[in-house]
Amino acid sequence: MVAHEVTNIGNDRTQLTKRAVAAREAMGKTKLQAFADRGYFNSLEINACEDAGISAFVPKPMTSNAKATSRKTMNTPAPPVSEPSSGSAGWRTTWNCVSTGPVPVQTVPLRDQCTTSSVRRIRRWEHEAVIDRMQQCLDRKPNAMTLRRSTIEHVFGTLKHWMGSTHFMMKTMARVGTEMSLHVLAYNLKRAMSVLGIAKMMKGMRLAGRKSLQTLVHASIRRLETFIVGLGRISAPKKSADLSTSSFT
């Protein structure tokens, strides 16, 4: 794992760009392909990824009850208008859309392929071409989500297995972030030892330079000290005036 962050936001819709940029910077790359599940789908985030030079692969969520399978037949251009719209997550923004008025479809031969209603109002986001390009890339990569699952899901499963049913022991974002950093550090070390072996891993760490290794060790020690101090505050008796008689677990 090259980048992670602890958050208390209940969904992933605003996390795609931040996580992709953080991963790219951590790896020192200029180009990146970001694979994410449907929970990360957000048109604004996908557009931001393209602006940042990151190729996003996020399938559209299946949240529509519409029965039509093809809706491009009746798409006619109109002057762009600015309309406020509300997303499924409850956030509000202003989207510039290409919109048409209600189109009567009672006598249209292709009505069943366009809508189940008697009229159809057509709207298109000004950056919808970004979503279309991403969908075309997904169509050319039918195994994209299989690659995502095989890459990251076992990591989540392993960490959750280590952490147990209670997951985090600490409280507050800073301490929970420290606890998560220790889990990630332990996972990366065990994974490196499993893939490379201890001898090759140590050789690679020496080649990386003493300065980089010392920085990593010092950062790990600081995180561990913060974790131990926070754990001691939770475990220490409130009425104990003498630290020598306090019990720590």
mmCIF file of C-alpha atoms in Angstrom:
data_model
loop_
_atom_site.group_PDB
_atom_site.id
_atom_site.type_symbol
_atom_site.label_atom_id
_atom_site.label_comp_id
_atom_site.label_asym_id
_atom_site.label_seq_id
_atom_site.Cartn_x
_atom_site.Cartn_y
_atom_site.Cartn_z
ATOM 1 C CA MET A 1 0.000 0.000 0.000
ATOM 2 C CA VAL A 2 1.554 3.277 -1.110
ATOM 3 C CA ALA A 3 -1.063 5.738 0.190
ATOM 4 C CA HIS A 4 -3.946 5.628 2.634
ATOM 5 C CA GLU A 5 -6.101 7.956 4.705
ATOM 6 C CA VAL A 6 -8.580 7.533 7.539
ATOM 7 C CA THR A 7 -11.872 9.367 7.035
ATOM 8 C CA ASN A 8 -15.224 9.485 8.797
ATOM 9 C CA ILE A 9 -17.182 10.284 5.632
ATOM 10 C CA GLY A 10 -19.845 7.650 5.086
ATOM 11 C CA ASN A 11 -19.249 7.142 1.352
ATOM 12 C CA ASP A 12 -16.403 7.165 -1.181
ATOM 13 C CA ARG A 13 -17.882 9.532 -3.772
ATOM 14 C CA THR A 14 -15.466 12.384 -3.014
ATOM 15 C CA GLN A 15 -12.322 10.303 -2.478
ATOM 16 C CA LEU A 16 -11.284 9.295 -6.014
ATOM 17 C CA THR A 17 -9.128 12.280 -7.001
ATOM 18 C CA LYS A 18 -7.438 12.654 -3.597
ATOM 19 C CA ARG A 19 -6.485 8.993 -3.390
ATOM 20 C CA ALA A 20 -5.325 8.809 -7.012
ATOM 21 C CA VAL A 21 -3.159 11.939 -6.722
ATOM 22 C CA ALA A 22 -1.694 10.742 -3.402
ATOM 23 C CA ALA A 23 -0.812 7.351 -4.909
ATOM 24 C CA ARG A 24 0.803 8.963 -7.952
ATOM 25 C CA GLU A 25 2.921 11.271 -5.800
ATOM 26 C CA ALA A 26 3.940 8.419 -3.501
ATOM 27 C CA MET A 27 5.153 6.368 -6.479
ATOM 28 C CA GLY A 28 6.801 9.339 -8.184
ATOM 29 C CA LYS A 29 4.932 8.772 -11.449
ATOM 30 C CA THR A 30 3.596 11.230 -14.003
ATOM 31 C CA LYS A 31 0.822 8.987 -15.357
ATOM 32 C CA LEU A 32 -1.556 6.745 -13.469
ATOM 33 C CA GLN A 33 -4.525 4.469 -14.078
ATOM 34 C CA ALA A 34 -6.990 4.475 -11.170
ATOM 35 C CA PHE A 35 -9.342 1.502 -10.822
ATOM 36 C CA ALA A 36 -12.214 1.886 -8.350
ATOM 37 C CA ASP A 37 -15.572 0.259 -7.657
ATOM 38 C CA ARG A 38 -19.020 1.768 -8.258
ATOM 39 C CA GLY A 39 -19.051 3.469 -4.864
ATOM 40 C CA TYR A 40 -16.427 5.939 -6.110
ATOM 41 C CA PHE A 41 -18.428 7.032 -9.163
ATOM 42 C CA ASN A 42 -18.774 10.808 -9.208
ATOM 43 C CA SER A 43 -18.793 12.784 -12.446
ATOM 44 C CA LEU A 44 -16.979 15.747 -10.903
ATOM 45 C CA GLU A 45 -14.261 13.508 -9.467
ATOM 46 C CA ILE A 46 -13.773 11.674 -12.763
ATOM 47 C CA ASN A 47 -13.493 15.005 -14.596
ATOM 48 C CA ALA A 48 -10.950 16.194 -11.995
ATOM 49 C CA CYS A 49 -8.917 13.017 -12.541
ATOM 50 C CA GLU A 50 -8.773 13.677 -16.275
ATOM 51 C CA ASP A 51 -7.676 17.271 -15.628
ATOM 52 C CA ALA A 52 -4.895 15.885 -13.397
ATOM 53 C CA GLY A 53 -3.728 13.476 -16.107
ATOM 54 C CA ILE A 54 -5.092 10.376 -14.366
ATOM 55 C CA SER A 55 -7.068 7.740 -16.266
ATOM 56 C CA ALA A 56 -9.990 6.656 -14.099
ATOM 57 C CA PHE A 57 -11.827 3.352 -14.502
ATOM 58 C CA VAL A 58 -15.033 3.486 -12.470
ATOM 59 C CA PRO A 59 -18.223 1.679 -13.577
ATOM 60 C CA LYS A 60 -21.500 3.556 -13.347
ATOM 61 C CA PRO A 61 -23.710 2.682 -10.367
ATOM 62 C CA MET A 62 -26.892 0.761 -11.142
ATOM 63 C CA THR A 63 -29.355 3.131 -9.459
ATOM 64 C CA SER A 64 -31.836 3.846 -12.265
ATOM 65 C CA ASN A 65 -35.250 2.168 -12.592
ATOM 66 C CA ALA A 66 -35.491 3.090 -16.272
ATOM 67 C CA LYS A 67 -36.327 0.244 -18.625
ATOM 68 C CA ALA A 68 -34.912 1.759 -21.807
ATOM 69 C CA THR A 69 -31.680 0.303 -23.127
ATOM 70 C CA SER A 70 -30.782 3.005 -25.665
ATOM 71 C CA ARG A 71 -31.374 6.697 -25.003
ATOM 72 C CA LYS A 72 -29.236 8.458 -27.569
ATOM 73 C CA THR A 73 -31.704 8.249 -30.462
ATOM 74 C CA MET A 74 -33.663 11.376 -29.541
ATOM 75 C CA ASN A 75 -30.770 13.493 -28.244
ATOM 76 C CA THR A 76 -31.080 16.856 -30.053
ATOM 77 C CA PRO A 77 -28.810 19.843 -29.307
ATOM 78 C CA ALA A 78 -30.072 22.976 -27.635
ATOM 79 C CA PRO A 79 -28.500 26.134 -26.141
ATOM 80 C CA PRO A 80 -26.580 25.396 -22.900
ATOM 81 C CA VAL A 81 -28.307 26.400 -19.690
ATOM 82 C CA SER A 82 -27.172 26.510 -16.087
ATOM 83 C CA GLU A 83 -29.366 24.397 -13.850
ATOM 84 C CA PRO A 84 -28.969 23.469 -10.164
ATOM 85 C CA SER A 85 -29.067 19.727 -9.656
ATOM 86 C CA SER A 86 -29.024 17.511 -6.600
ATOM 87 C CA GLY A 87 -26.903 14.361 -6.576
ATOM 88 C CA SER A 88 -27.898 11.060 -5.003
ATOM 89 C CA ALA A 89 -25.561 11.749 -2.062
ATOM 90 C CA GLY A 90 -27.462 14.914 -1.126
ATOM 91 C CA TRP A 91 -24.880 17.447 -2.303
ATOM 92 C CA ARG A 92 -25.941 20.340 -4.514
ATOM 93 C CA THR A 93 -23.983 21.926 -7.313
ATOM 94 C CA THR A 94 -24.523 23.895 -10.516
ATOM 95 C CA TRP A 95 -24.126 21.925 -13.704
ATOM 96 C CA ASN A 96 -24.062 23.435 -17.157
ATOM 97 C CA CYS A 97 -26.341 21.178 -19.138
ATOM 98 C CA VAL A 98 -27.519 20.946 -22.711
ATOM 99 C CA SER A 99 -31.265 20.643 -22.261
ATOM 100 C CA THR A 100 -34.369 20.340 -24.420
ATOM 101 C CA GLY A 101 -38.001 20.819 -23.548
ATOM 102 C CA PRO A 102 -40.456 17.927 -23.197
ATOM 103 C CA VAL A 103 -40.403 15.891 -26.392
ATOM 104 C CA PRO A 104 -43.712 14.121 -27.270
ATOM 105 C CA VAL A 105 -43.003 10.493 -28.068
ATOM 106 C CA GLN A 106 -46.450 8.953 -28.463
ATOM 107 C CA THR A 107 -46.014 8.506 -32.230
ATOM 108 C CA VAL A 108 -42.263 7.868 -32.322
ATOM 109 C CA PRO A 109 -41.512 4.359 -33.676
ATOM 110 C CA LEU A 110 -38.499 3.964 -31.363
ATOM 111 C CA ARG A 111 -40.399 5.001 -28.227
ATOM 112 C CA ASP A 112 -39.814 1.683 -26.420
ATOM 113 C CA GLN A 113 -36.056 2.131 -26.808
ATOM 114 C CA CYS A 114 -36.100 5.668 -25.426
ATOM 115 C CA THR A 115 -38.556 5.950 -22.552
ATOM 116 C CA THR A 116 -41.506 4.375 -20.809
ATOM 117 C CA SER A 117 -43.235 7.748 -20.365
ATOM 118 C CA SER A 118 -45.360 9.824 -22.762
ATOM 119 C CA VAL A 119 -42.768 12.631 -22.885
ATOM 120 C CA ARG A 120 -39.022 12.786 -22.571
ATOM 121 C CA ARG A 121 -36.855 15.643 -21.234
ATOM 122 C CA ILE A 122 -33.272 15.339 -22.413
ATOM 123 C CA ARG A 123 -30.354 16.773 -20.415
ATOM 124 C CA ARG A 124 -26.616 16.333 -20.944
ATOM 125 C CA TRP A 125 -23.760 17.582 -18.769
ATOM 126 C CA GLU A 126 -21.216 19.835 -20.477
ATOM 127 C CA HIS A 127 -18.395 17.406 -19.540
ATOM 128 C CA GLU A 128 -20.364 14.243 -20.343
ATOM 129 C CA ALA A 129 -17.791 13.416 -23.016
ATOM 130 C CA VAL A 130 -15.341 12.634 -20.190
ATOM 131 C CA ILE A 131 -17.723 9.993 -18.835
ATOM 132 C CA ASP A 132 -18.285 8.624 -22.339
ATOM 133 C CA ARG A 133 -14.537 8.246 -22.913
ATOM 134 C CA MET A 134 -14.117 6.460 -19.605
ATOM 135 C CA GLN A 135 -16.962 4.083 -20.456
ATOM 136 C CA GLN A 136 -15.338 3.326 -23.805
ATOM 137 C CA CYS A 137 -12.092 2.503 -22.006
ATOM 138 C CA LEU A 138 -13.990 0.214 -19.630
ATOM 139 C CA ASP A 139 -15.630 -1.522 -22.585
ATOM 140 C CA ARG A 140 -12.171 -2.186 -24.039
ATOM 141 C CA LYS A 141 -10.992 -3.551 -20.656
ATOM 142 C CA PRO A 142 -13.613 -6.140 -19.638
ATOM 143 C CA ASN A 143 -11.294 -7.468 -16.910
ATOM 144 C CA ALA A 144 -10.747 -4.050 -15.269
ATOM 145 C CA MET A 145 -12.868 -4.778 -12.194
ATOM 146 C CA THR A 146 -11.387 -8.260 -11.886
ATOM 147 C CA LEU A 147 -7.950 -6.629 -11.785
ATOM 148 C CA ARG A 148 -9.170 -4.209 -9.101
ATOM 149 C CA ARG A 149 -10.614 -6.983 -6.927
ATOM 150 C CA SER A 150 -7.560 -9.220 -7.216
ATOM 151 C CA THR A 151 -5.250 -6.303 -6.390
ATOM 152 C CA ILE A 152 -6.856 -4.699 -3.334
ATOM 153 C CA GLU A 153 -9.609 -6.854 -1.838
ATOM 154 C CA HIS A 154 -7.217 -9.368 -0.273
ATOM 155 C CA VAL A 155 -5.405 -6.447 1.373
ATOM 156 C CA PHE A 156 -8.639 -5.290 3.026
ATOM 157 C CA GLY A 157 -9.447 -8.839 4.070
ATOM 158 C CA THR A 158 -6.012 -9.366 5.600
ATOM 159 C CA LEU A 159 -6.081 -6.093 7.545
ATOM 160 C CA LYS A 160 -9.596 -6.723 8.863
ATOM 161 C CA HIS A 161 -8.547 -10.217 9.935
ATOM 162 C CA TRP A 162 -5.585 -8.789 11.854
ATOM 163 C CA MET A 163 -7.642 -6.026 13.446
ATOM 164 C CA GLY A 164 -10.406 -8.330 14.646
ATOM 165 C CA SER A 165 -14.105 -7.652 14.999
ATOM 166 C CA THR A 166 -13.611 -4.347 16.847
ATOM 167 C CA HIS A 167 -11.334 -2.968 14.099
ATOM 168 C CA PHE A 168 -9.863 0.178 15.681
ATOM 169 C CA MET A 169 -8.926 0.342 19.359
ATOM 170 C CA MET A 170 -8.185 4.074 19.443
ATOM 171 C CA LYS A 171 -10.409 7.150 19.413
ATOM 172 C CA THR A 172 -10.117 10.520 17.616
ATOM 173 C CA MET A 173 -8.995 10.846 14.007
ATOM 174 C CA ALA A 174 -5.310 11.456 14.809
ATOM 175 C CA ARG A 175 -4.922 8.329 16.951
ATOM 176 C CA VAL A 176 -6.969 6.161 14.633
ATOM 177 C CA GLY A 177 -4.820 7.412 11.760
ATOM 178 C CA THR A 178 -1.698 6.386 13.682
ATOM 179 C CA GLU A 179 -3.145 2.959 14.395
ATOM 180 C CA MET A 180 -4.000 2.490 10.722
ATOM 181 C CA SER A 181 -0.499 3.597 9.707
ATOM 182 C CA LEU A 182 0.993 0.895 11.924
ATOM 183 C CA HIS A 183 -1.262 -1.747 10.365
ATOM 184 C CA VAL A 184 -0.268 -0.618 6.874
ATOM 185 C CA LEU A 185 3.424 -0.562 7.798
ATOM 186 C CA ALA A 186 3.186 -4.096 9.200
ATOM 187 C CA TYR A 187 1.349 -5.314 6.108
ATOM 188 C CA ASN A 188 3.896 -3.775 3.730
ATOM 189 C CA LEU A 189 6.822 -5.283 5.633
ATOM 190 C CA LYS A 190 5.253 -8.752 5.756
ATOM 191 C CA ARG A 191 4.274 -8.538 2.099
ATOM 192 C CA ALA A 192 7.790 -7.487 1.079
ATOM 193 C CA MET A 193 9.322 -10.334 3.097
ATOM 194 C CA SER A 194 6.886 -12.792 1.534
ATOM 195 C CA VAL A 195 7.548 -11.665 -2.051
ATOM 196 C CA LEU A 196 11.262 -10.818 -1.916
ATOM 197 C CA GLY A 197 12.512 -12.732 1.093
ATOM 198 C CA ILE A 198 14.218 -11.162 4.079
ATOM 199 C CA ALA A 199 17.697 -11.001 2.485
ATOM 200 C CA LYS A 200 16.534 -9.231 -0.697
ATOM 201 C CA MET A 201 14.305 -6.884 1.267
ATOM 202 C CA MET A 202 17.177 -5.835 3.531
ATOM 203 C CA LYS A 203 19.441 -5.392 0.508
ATOM 204 C CA GLY A 204 16.844 -3.160 -1.152
ATOM 205 C CA MET A 205 16.503 -1.101 2.020
ATOM 206 C CA ARG A 206 20.297 -0.634 2.164
ATOM 207 C CA LEU A 207 20.392 0.422 -1.491
ATOM 208 C CA ALA A 208 17.682 2.973 -0.797
ATOM 209 C CA GLY A 209 20.188 4.761 1.384
ATOM 210 C CA ARG A 210 20.705 5.203 5.078
ATOM 211 C CA LYS A 211 18.937 8.546 5.106
ATOM 212 C CA SER A 212 15.701 7.159 3.675
ATOM 213 C CA LEU A 213 15.825 4.193 6.027
ATOM 214 C CA GLN A 214 16.467 6.395 9.051
ATOM 215 C CA THR A 215 13.576 8.663 8.067
ATOM 216 C CA LEU A 216 11.278 5.641 7.797
ATOM 217 C CA VAL A 217 12.407 4.229 11.138
ATOM 218 C CA HIS A 218 12.091 7.563 12.942
ATOM 219 C CA ALA A 219 8.615 8.128 11.504
ATOM 220 C CA SER A 220 7.581 4.616 12.586
ATOM 221 C CA ILE A 221 8.962 5.212 16.095
ATOM 222 C CA ARG A 222 7.055 8.497 16.406
ATOM 223 C CA ARG A 223 3.839 6.805 15.311
ATOM 224 C CA LEU A 224 4.425 3.976 17.764
ATOM 225 C CA GLU A 225 5.088 6.439 20.604
ATOM 226 C CA THR A 226 1.879 8.326 19.812
ATOM 227 C CA PHE A 227 -0.026 5.042 19.768
ATOM 228 C CA ILE A 228 1.430 3.885 23.114
ATOM 229 C CA VAL A 229 0.763 7.266 24.778
ATOM 230 C CA GLY A 230 -2.844 7.241 23.564
ATOM 231 C CA LEU A 231 -3.300 3.652 24.681
ATOM 232 C CA GLY A 232 -1.855 4.496 28.105
ATOM 233 C CA ARG A 233 -4.314 7.355 28.549
ATOM 234 C CA ILE A 234 -7.198 5.043 27.819
ATOM 235 C CA SER A 235 -5.961 2.233 30.061
ATOM 236 C CA ALA A 236 -4.648 4.266 33.022
ATOM 237 C CA PRO A 237 -6.942 4.576 36.078
ATOM 238 C CA LYS A 238 -8.461 8.056 36.316
ATOM 239 C CA LYS A 239 -7.828 8.437 40.062
ATOM 240 C CA SER A 240 -4.261 7.193 40.067
ATOM 241 C CA ALA A 241 -1.844 9.928 41.165
ATOM 242 C CA ASP A 242 1.307 7.792 40.947
ATOM 243 C CA LEU A 243 2.405 6.573 37.517
ATOM 244 C CA SER A 244 4.482 3.791 39.101
ATOM 245 C CA THR A 245 1.299 2.157 40.421
ATOM 246 C CA SER A 246 -0.799 2.646 37.259
ATOM 247 C CA SER A 247 -1.677 -0.430 35.268
ATOM 248 C CA PHE A 248 -1.278 -0.432 31.505
ATOM 249 C CA THR A 249 -2.644 -3.081 29.173
#
